[in-house]
């Protein structure tokens, strides 16, 4: 079943203990749609500026991502600059330039409006709301956000929480949103704000799914993490892509989808930008999924 995503398409400048890169392809929707394209038909809603390199558009097109909803506007592309220290689980934002995102008014192409699966990737919650207004009969809606929007647009974010099925955030964001330091209590408080399910990502410690029941998906143990940027979006891409490919959203399917999210996130962090995802194949994904079975069997 088809899946639509709204999010950022960005030029990132990133510094990690493994090196530094300037103006590389990034953005929540870029990671998400690339990963999800290995599972299902993905329809992208996003905006870039006139300075956005054509090769990145060509790459997404090659991946089979539907780009009818990708707008090119006058001005500069959204830019994010971040740094990771030895603790690779937490990004330090050095600079956020909204640029063309500031005036973006997403209008869904007619072919997008009956998508059953919707992912509201990290972007202004007001834009997330505008997209939701235009989807006719969504079956499953999941959403991501970050500190920038939790503090910058709290009212709009609260409204979104009442309209979604599942929130996917990292532990720092869950604590900030709920005001609770304990993760289990944080999840309970967030569920009381609207979403039936909350997935809390904990970097190298894996992800916890809080819903009717609680499920833990470990992170795949890697010897080297070069750049954690996009791990969350790649988790979400595997999670939603898998669910959309099965047409399900029951708890058993959500468990398998969370493991698939851990698998896809583990590839994203092996190299800078989307470099590893560009060389990914479905057998790579399925092979690591099987390795997960052995990892957690007891
Ligand atoms: P992740 O590491 O999965 O949480 O997401 C990283 C991506 O989020 C980067 O590629 C950034 O371009 C993007 N990003 C950072 N800040 C924002 C923001 N305020 N709004 C939308 N996207 C952002």
XYZ file of N, CA, C and O and ligand atoms in Angstrom, residues 7-14 24-31 78-81 84 91 93 95-96 98 101 121-124 144-149 170 173 201 227-235 274, ligand 1:
223
model
N 8.413 16.034 4.992
C 9.560 16.252 5.867
C 10.546 17.169 5.186
O 10.236 17.766 4.145
N 11.726 17.273 5.777
C 12.731 18.172 5.210
C 13.603 17.434 4.194
O 13.877 16.244 4.329
N 13.981 18.172 3.160
C 15.032 17.733 2.234
C 16.104 18.806 2.380
O 15.832 19.992 2.170
N 17.288 18.394 2.780
C 18.235 19.366 3.319
C 19.627 19.244 2.739
O 20.000 18.218 2.156
N 20.392 20.292 2.982
C 21.842 20.223 2.808
C 22.427 20.323 4.211
O 22.233 21.321 4.902
N 23.074 19.257 4.641
C 23.611 19.157 6.008
C 25.118 19.401 6.023
O 25.826 19.005 5.097
N 25.574 20.001 7.118
C 27.018 20.058 7.388
C 27.217 19.380 8.728
O 26.609 19.778 9.725
N 28.022 18.332 8.727
C 28.059 17.433 9.881
C 29.495 17.172 10.323
O 30.390 16.993 9.499
N 26.084 18.214 2.487
C 25.786 16.896 1.925
C 24.270 16.674 1.969
O 23.561 17.347 2.728
N 23.806 15.724 1.184
C 22.366 15.442 1.159
C 21.898 14.971 2.532
O 22.501 14.084 3.132
N 20.836 15.588 3.035
C 20.258 15.191 4.313
C 18.788 15.556 4.336
O 18.180 15.803 3.293
N 18.233 15.591 5.535
C 16.815 15.919 5.679
C 16.013 14.691 6.062
O 16.285 13.581 5.575
N 15.025 14.928 6.927
C 14.246 13.798 7.438
C 13.543 13.031 6.322
O 13.509 11.799 6.317
N 13.013 13.767 5.335
C 12.253 13.089 4.274
C 13.170 12.380 3.281
O 12.766 11.393 2.663
N 14.409 12.865 3.135
C 15.340 12.201 2.214
C 15.691 10.812 2.744
O 15.628 9.813 2.018
N 16.080 10.761 4.018
C 16.412 9.463 4.621
C 15.187 8.547 4.610
O 15.259 7.385 4.239
N 16.681 24.347 2.737
C 16.839 24.201 4.186
C 18.241 23.665 4.497
O 18.737 22.767 3.803
N 18.869 24.252 5.520
C 20.204 23.767 5.913
C 20.274 23.489 7.402
O 19.684 24.228 8.208
N 20.976 22.418 7.742
C 21.191 22.055 9.153
C 22.661 21.747 9.365
O 23.294 21.093 8.525
N 23.187 22.286 10.486
C 24.592 22.023 10.821
C 24.615 21.387 12.200
O 24.002 21.925 13.139
N 28.494 15.802 16.556
C 28.380 14.703 17.529
C 29.726 14.568 18.216
O 30.774 14.571 17.555
N 22.842 14.542 18.982
C 23.365 15.569 18.076
C 23.307 16.922 18.763
O 22.352 17.231 19.477
N 22.895 20.657 17.726
C 22.595 21.496 16.567
C 23.408 22.782 16.664
O 23.361 23.479 17.674
N 23.448 25.015 13.855
C 22.735 26.021 13.061
C 21.559 25.397 12.325
O 21.664 24.286 11.803
N 20.427 26.107 12.311
C 19.268 25.682 11.515
C 18.863 26.870 10.643
O 18.568 27.936 11.164
N 16.004 27.740 8.060
C 14.764 27.218 7.470
C 14.677 27.538 5.975
O 14.160 26.750 5.186
N 11.727 26.566 3.692
C 10.703 25.936 4.560
C 9.819 26.995 5.215
O 8.678 26.714 5.586
N 7.288 13.314 8.920
C 8.681 13.342 9.379
C 8.970 14.694 10.013
O 8.164 15.634 9.921
N 10.113 14.774 10.646
C 10.490 15.971 11.377
C 10.449 17.218 10.491
O 11.215 17.355 9.548
N 9.520 18.112 10.810
C 9.342 19.386 10.096
C 8.376 20.198 10.964
O 7.835 19.682 11.950
N 8.139 21.447 10.589
C 7.204 22.309 11.318
C 5.841 21.604 11.501
O 5.213 21.201 10.526
N 7.102 12.177 13.671
C 8.374 12.419 14.366
C 8.443 13.914 14.652
O 7.758 14.711 14.008
N 9.268 14.301 15.607
C 9.502 15.718 15.845
C 10.855 15.872 16.525
O 11.577 14.892 16.688
N 11.221 17.080 16.911
C 12.504 17.264 17.608
C 12.423 18.472 18.539
O 11.440 19.222 18.516
N 13.487 18.656 19.333
C 13.512 19.741 20.314
C 13.174 21.102 19.691
O 12.468 21.908 20.301
N 13.670 21.357 18.479
C 13.442 22.637 17.808
C 11.947 22.973 17.753
O 11.541 24.110 17.971
N 11.109 21.965 17.467
C 9.654 22.193 17.336
C 8.943 22.032 18.676
O 7.907 22.660 18.906
N 13.135 10.277 19.895
C 14.239 9.712 20.668
C 14.022 10.011 22.153
O 13.098 10.729 22.531
N 13.915 13.676 23.307
C 12.685 14.368 22.884
C 11.495 13.921 23.731
O 10.635 14.738 24.093
N 13.259 5.913 20.608
C 14.538 5.416 20.077
C 15.630 5.825 21.040
O 15.663 6.953 21.515
N 28.450 8.218 11.176
C 27.624 9.428 11.227
C 26.192 9.037 11.599
O 25.486 8.453 10.788
N 25.774 9.361 12.836
C 24.435 8.949 13.281
C 23.296 9.752 12.647
O 22.139 9.410 12.829
N 23.617 10.803 11.895
C 22.551 11.622 11.294
C 21.629 10.745 10.446
O 22.105 9.949 9.644
N 20.343 10.917 10.654
C 19.392 10.184 9.832
C 19.022 8.815 10.375
O 18.183 8.123 9.789
N 19.623 8.431 11.515
C 19.286 7.112 12.075
C 17.793 7.045 12.396
O 17.120 6.058 12.075
N 17.278 8.107 13.001
C 15.861 8.126 13.391
C 14.945 8.059 12.174
O 13.954 7.321 12.156
N 15.279 8.823 11.158
C 14.441 8.845 9.944
C 14.544 7.516 9.198
O 13.581 7.067 8.583
N 15.717 6.909 9.258
C 15.890 5.617 8.585
C 15.180 4.515 9.359
O 14.671 3.559 8.764
N 15.143 4.641 10.685
C 14.332 3.722 11.494
C 12.871 3.844 11.040
O 12.204 2.842 10.738
N 23.630 9.885 2.936
C 22.876 8.684 2.538
C 23.782 7.690 1.793
O 23.289 6.820 1.074
P 17.744 12.308 12.644
O 19.232 12.194 12.813
O 17.137 11.081 12.051
O 17.017 12.759 13.846
O 17.487 13.475 11.568
C 18.507 14.196 10.964
C 17.981 15.072 9.835
O 17.011 15.994 10.348
C 19.097 15.905 9.231
O 19.438 15.386 7.964
C 18.541 17.318 9.182
O 18.624 17.888 7.907
C 17.106 17.212 9.637
N 16.711 18.305 10.534
C 17.444 18.879 11.519
N 16.752 19.864 12.143
C 15.535 19.931 11.522
C 14.383 20.746 11.707
N 14.310 21.702 12.641
N 13.310 20.520 10.894
C 13.368 19.554 9.950
N 14.427 18.746 9.733
C 15.512 18.933 10.501
